[in-house]
Coordinates of C-alpha atoms in Angstrom, one line a residue:
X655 CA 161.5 217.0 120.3
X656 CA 158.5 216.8 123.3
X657 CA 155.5 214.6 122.4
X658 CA 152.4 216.8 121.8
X659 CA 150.0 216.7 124.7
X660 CA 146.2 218.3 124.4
X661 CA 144.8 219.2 127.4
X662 CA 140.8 220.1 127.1
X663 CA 138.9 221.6 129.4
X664 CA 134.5 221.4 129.3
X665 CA 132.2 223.2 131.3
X666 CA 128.5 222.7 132.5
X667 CA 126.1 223.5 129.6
X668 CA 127.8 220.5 127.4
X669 CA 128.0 218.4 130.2
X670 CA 124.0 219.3 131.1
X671 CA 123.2 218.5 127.2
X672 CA 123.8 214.4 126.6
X673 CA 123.2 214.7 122.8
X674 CA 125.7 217.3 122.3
X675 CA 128.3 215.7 125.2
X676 CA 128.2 212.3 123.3
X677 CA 129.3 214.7 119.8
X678 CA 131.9 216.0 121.5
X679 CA 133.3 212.7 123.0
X680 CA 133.1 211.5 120.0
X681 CA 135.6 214.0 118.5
X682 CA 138.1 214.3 121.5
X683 CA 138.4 210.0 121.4
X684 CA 139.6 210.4 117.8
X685 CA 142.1 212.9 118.9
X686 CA 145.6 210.6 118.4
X687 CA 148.1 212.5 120.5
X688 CA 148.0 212.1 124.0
X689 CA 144.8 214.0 125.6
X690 CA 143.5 214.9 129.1
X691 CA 140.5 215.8 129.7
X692 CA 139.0 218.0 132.7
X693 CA 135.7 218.3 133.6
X694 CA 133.7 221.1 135.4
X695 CA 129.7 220.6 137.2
X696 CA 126.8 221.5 135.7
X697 CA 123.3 222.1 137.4
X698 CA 123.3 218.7 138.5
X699 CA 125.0 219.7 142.0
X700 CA 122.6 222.7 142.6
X701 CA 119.6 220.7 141.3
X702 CA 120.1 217.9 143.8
X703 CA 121.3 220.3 146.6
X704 CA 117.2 222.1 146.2
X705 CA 116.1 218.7 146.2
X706 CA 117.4 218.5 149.8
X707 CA 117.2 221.5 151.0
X708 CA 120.6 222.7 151.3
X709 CA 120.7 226.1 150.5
X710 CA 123.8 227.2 147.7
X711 CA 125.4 230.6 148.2
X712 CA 127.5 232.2 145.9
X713 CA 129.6 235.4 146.3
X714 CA 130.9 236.9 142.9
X715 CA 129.7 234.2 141.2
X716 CA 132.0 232.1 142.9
X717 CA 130.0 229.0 145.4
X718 CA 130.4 228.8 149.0
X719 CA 131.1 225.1 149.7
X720 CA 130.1 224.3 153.4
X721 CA 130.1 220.3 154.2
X722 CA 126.9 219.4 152.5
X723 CA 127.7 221.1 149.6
X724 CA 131.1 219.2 149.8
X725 CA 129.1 216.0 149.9
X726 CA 127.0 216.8 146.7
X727 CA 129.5 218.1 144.5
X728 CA 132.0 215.2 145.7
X729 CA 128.9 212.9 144.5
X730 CA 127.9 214.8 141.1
X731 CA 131.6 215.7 140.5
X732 CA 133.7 212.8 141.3
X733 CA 131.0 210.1 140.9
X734 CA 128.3 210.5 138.6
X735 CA 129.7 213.1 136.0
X736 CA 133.2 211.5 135.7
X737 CA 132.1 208.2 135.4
X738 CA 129.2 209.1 133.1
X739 CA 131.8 210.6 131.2
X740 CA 134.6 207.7 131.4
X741 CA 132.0 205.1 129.6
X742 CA 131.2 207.3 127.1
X743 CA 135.1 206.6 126.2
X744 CA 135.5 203.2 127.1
X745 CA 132.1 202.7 124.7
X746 CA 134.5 204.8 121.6
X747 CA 137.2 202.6 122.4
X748 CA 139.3 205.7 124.0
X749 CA 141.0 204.0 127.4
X750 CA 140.0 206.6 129.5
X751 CA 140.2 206.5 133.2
X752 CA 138.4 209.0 136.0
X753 CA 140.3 210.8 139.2
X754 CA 139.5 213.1 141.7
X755 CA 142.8 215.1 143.1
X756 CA 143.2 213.1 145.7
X757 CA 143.4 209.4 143.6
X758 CA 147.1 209.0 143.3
X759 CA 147.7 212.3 145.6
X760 CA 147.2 213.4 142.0
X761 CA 146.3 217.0 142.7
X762 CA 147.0 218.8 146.1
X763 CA 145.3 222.0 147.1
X764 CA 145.3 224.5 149.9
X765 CA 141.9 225.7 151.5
X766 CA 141.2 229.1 150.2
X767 CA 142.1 232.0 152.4
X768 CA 140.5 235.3 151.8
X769 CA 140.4 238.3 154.4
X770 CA 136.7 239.0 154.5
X771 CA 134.9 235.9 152.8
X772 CA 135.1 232.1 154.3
X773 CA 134.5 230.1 151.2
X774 CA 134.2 227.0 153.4
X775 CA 135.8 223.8 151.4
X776 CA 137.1 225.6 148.1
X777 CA 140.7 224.6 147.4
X778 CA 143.5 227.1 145.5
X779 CA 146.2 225.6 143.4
X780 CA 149.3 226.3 141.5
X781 CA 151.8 224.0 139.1
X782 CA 153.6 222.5 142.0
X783 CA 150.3 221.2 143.1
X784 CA 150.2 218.6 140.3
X785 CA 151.6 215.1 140.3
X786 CA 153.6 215.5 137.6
X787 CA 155.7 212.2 137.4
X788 CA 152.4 210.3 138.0
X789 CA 150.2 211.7 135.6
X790 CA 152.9 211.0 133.3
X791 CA 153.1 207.6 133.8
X792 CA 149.1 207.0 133.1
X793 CA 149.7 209.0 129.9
X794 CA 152.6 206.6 128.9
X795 CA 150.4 203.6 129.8
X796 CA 148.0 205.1 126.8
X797 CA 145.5 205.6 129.4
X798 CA 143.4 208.7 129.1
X799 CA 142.9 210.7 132.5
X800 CA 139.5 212.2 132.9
X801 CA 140.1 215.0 135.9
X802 CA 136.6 216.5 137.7
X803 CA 137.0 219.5 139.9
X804 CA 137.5 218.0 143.0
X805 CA 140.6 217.7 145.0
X806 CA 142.7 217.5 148.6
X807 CA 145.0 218.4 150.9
X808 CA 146.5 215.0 151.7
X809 CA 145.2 215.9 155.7
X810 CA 141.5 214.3 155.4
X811 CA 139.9 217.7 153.5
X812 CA 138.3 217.5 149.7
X813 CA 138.3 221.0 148.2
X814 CA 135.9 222.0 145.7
X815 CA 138.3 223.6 142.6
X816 CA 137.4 225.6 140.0
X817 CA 137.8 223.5 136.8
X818 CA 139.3 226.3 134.2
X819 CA 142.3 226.3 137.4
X820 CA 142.9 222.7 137.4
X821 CA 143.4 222.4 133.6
X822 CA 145.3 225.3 133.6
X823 CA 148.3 224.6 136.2
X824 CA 147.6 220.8 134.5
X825 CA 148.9 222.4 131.2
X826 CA 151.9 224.2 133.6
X827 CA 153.0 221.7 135.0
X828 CA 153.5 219.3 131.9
X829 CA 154.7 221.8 129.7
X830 CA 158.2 221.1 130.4
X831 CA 157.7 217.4 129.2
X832 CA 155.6 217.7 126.4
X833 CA 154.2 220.4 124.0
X834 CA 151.0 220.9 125.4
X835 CA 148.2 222.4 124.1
X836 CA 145.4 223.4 126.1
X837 CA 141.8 224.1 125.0
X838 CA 138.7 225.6 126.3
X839 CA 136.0 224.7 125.2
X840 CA 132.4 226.4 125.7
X841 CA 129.4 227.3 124.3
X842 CA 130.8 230.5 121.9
X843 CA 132.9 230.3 118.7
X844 CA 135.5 232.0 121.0
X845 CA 136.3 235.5 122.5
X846 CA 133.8 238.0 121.3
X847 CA 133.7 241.3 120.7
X848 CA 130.0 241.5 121.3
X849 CA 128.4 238.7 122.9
X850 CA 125.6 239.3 121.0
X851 CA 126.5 238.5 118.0
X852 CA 128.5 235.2 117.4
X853 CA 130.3 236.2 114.2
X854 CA 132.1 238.9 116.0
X855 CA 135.2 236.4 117.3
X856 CA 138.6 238.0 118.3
X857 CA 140.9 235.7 116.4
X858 CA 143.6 236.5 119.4
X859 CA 144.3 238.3 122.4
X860 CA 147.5 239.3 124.7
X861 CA 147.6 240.3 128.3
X862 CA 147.0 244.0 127.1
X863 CA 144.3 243.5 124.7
X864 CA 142.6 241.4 127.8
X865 CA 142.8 243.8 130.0
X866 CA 141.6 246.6 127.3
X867 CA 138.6 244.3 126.6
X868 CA 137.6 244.3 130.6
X869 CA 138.2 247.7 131.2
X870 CA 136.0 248.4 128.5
X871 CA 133.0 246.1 130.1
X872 CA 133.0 243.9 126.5
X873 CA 133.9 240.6 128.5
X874 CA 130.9 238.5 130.0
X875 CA 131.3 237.7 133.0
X876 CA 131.7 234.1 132.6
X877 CA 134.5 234.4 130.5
X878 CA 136.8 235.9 132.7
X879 CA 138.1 233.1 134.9
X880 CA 138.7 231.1 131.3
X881 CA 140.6 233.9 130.1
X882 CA 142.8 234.4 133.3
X883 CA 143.6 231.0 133.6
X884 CA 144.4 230.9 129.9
X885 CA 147.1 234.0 130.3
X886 CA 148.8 232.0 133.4
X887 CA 149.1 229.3 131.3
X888 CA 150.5 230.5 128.6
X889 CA 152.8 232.8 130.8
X890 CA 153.9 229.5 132.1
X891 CA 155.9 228.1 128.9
X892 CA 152.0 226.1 127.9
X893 CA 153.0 226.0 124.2
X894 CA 149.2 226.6 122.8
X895 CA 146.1 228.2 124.5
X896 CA 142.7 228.5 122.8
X897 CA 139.3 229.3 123.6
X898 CA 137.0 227.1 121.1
X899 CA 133.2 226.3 120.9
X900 CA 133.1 223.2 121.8
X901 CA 131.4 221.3 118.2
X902 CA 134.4 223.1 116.6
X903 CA 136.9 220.3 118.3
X904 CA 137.3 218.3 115.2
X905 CA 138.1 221.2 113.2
X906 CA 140.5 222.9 115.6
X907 CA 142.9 219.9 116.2
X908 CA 142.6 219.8 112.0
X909 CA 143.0 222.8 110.5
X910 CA 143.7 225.4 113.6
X911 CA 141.3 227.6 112.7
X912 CA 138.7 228.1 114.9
X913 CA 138.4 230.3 118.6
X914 CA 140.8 232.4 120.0
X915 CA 144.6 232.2 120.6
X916 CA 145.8 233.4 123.7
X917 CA 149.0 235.1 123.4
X918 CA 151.9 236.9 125.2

């Protein structure tokens, strides 16, 4: 039987709130399976890039990373968030320990190509991309990986990586060693119907019912790379997929109750 694995993924507005980041820590150190947890920005990036002067473009929602931009997020990402983050877990006596993609050769990406738009330093990545064997090692040392969003191309080139990717072809990738589970967590109780009105959760939904929900304009925006990272993942033999609030950790690894399953 495979050893059960969570794999959590956090976002910016818990990250940008220290009361509510220091709850949640809190709950993912008492988890006792193995854990990894990745990591996306915040506003600290864009804060610091006004601050100098280096104008942040985005296209779809998606940033434009040209080499200053590289240089800040590499900072905020890789330094100050991860290790902000890393104490946190050393302080609840969770042996955590902080990577970018390119500690280890841990995660390997290719630059984004894309026929009309130059996204400058943004890296893509799939399952192969992962250093499996490694990663599993640190997990059987006990240690605790904390990844940020940040990773290379083992030619001299950090990549700026979207964060719901990482953890998803993370979860891939280890699925045929352990039972993973892999958790999103966010601001909202999970998927809702209307994103108005927080009672309105949709206990699950499939490929069709995703692309239903879309078609139909009920999805916000910012939900959709979650939810199409969580479908490849659980397309991808990932054992578990959820979408939780992020308070709600406790309570999910408990009593499986809260968010949304992602199913086939």
């Amino acid at each position: 039987m495979k050893e059960k694995l969570y794999i959590i993924k956090i976002g910016g507005a818990l990250i940008d709130d220290e009361e509510l980041l220091n709850q949640f820590l809190e709950q993912f150190s008492g988890i006792n399976e193995k854990k990894i947890l990745v990591h996306g920005g915040g506003k600290l990036a864009t804060m610091l890039a006004d601050k100098l002067g280096i104008e942040q473009k985005m296209v779809n929602g998606r940033r434009i990373t040209d080499k200053d931009t590289l240089d800040i997020v590499t900072m905020v990402y890789a330094g100050g968030i991860n290790k902000n983050i890393v104490e946190k877990l050393q302080q609840k006596k969770c042996n955590a320990i902080g990577f970018s993609g390119a500690d280890g050769n841990l995660i390997k990406a290719k630059k984004r190509e894309h026929a009309e738009i130059d996204f400058g330093f943004v890296g893509d990545i799939n399952k192969k991309s992962v250093n499996r064997k490694l990663v599993s090692k640190l997990l059987k040392l006990g240690l605790v990986p904390v990844f940020s969003a940040i990773t290379h191309d083992k030619k001299g080139n950090l990549f700026n990586t979207n964060a719901d990717t990482i953890a998803s072809v993370m979860a891939q990738a280890l699925s045929s060693k352990y039972e993973v589970e892999l958790l999103y967590c966010f601001d909202k109780e999970g998927v809702l119907e209307d994103v108005n009105n927080p009672e309105s959760v949709i206990k699950s939904v499939s490929e069709k019912e995703f692309s239903v929900l879309k078609e139909q304009g009920k999805l916000h925006k910012g939900i959709l790379p979650k939810l199409e990272n969580a479908l490849g993942a659980i397309k991808n033999n990932v054992n578990k997929v959820f979408l939780i609030k992020e308070t709600q950790l406790k309570n999910h690894i408990e009593n499986h109750h809260a968010g949304t399953e992602i199913c086939l």
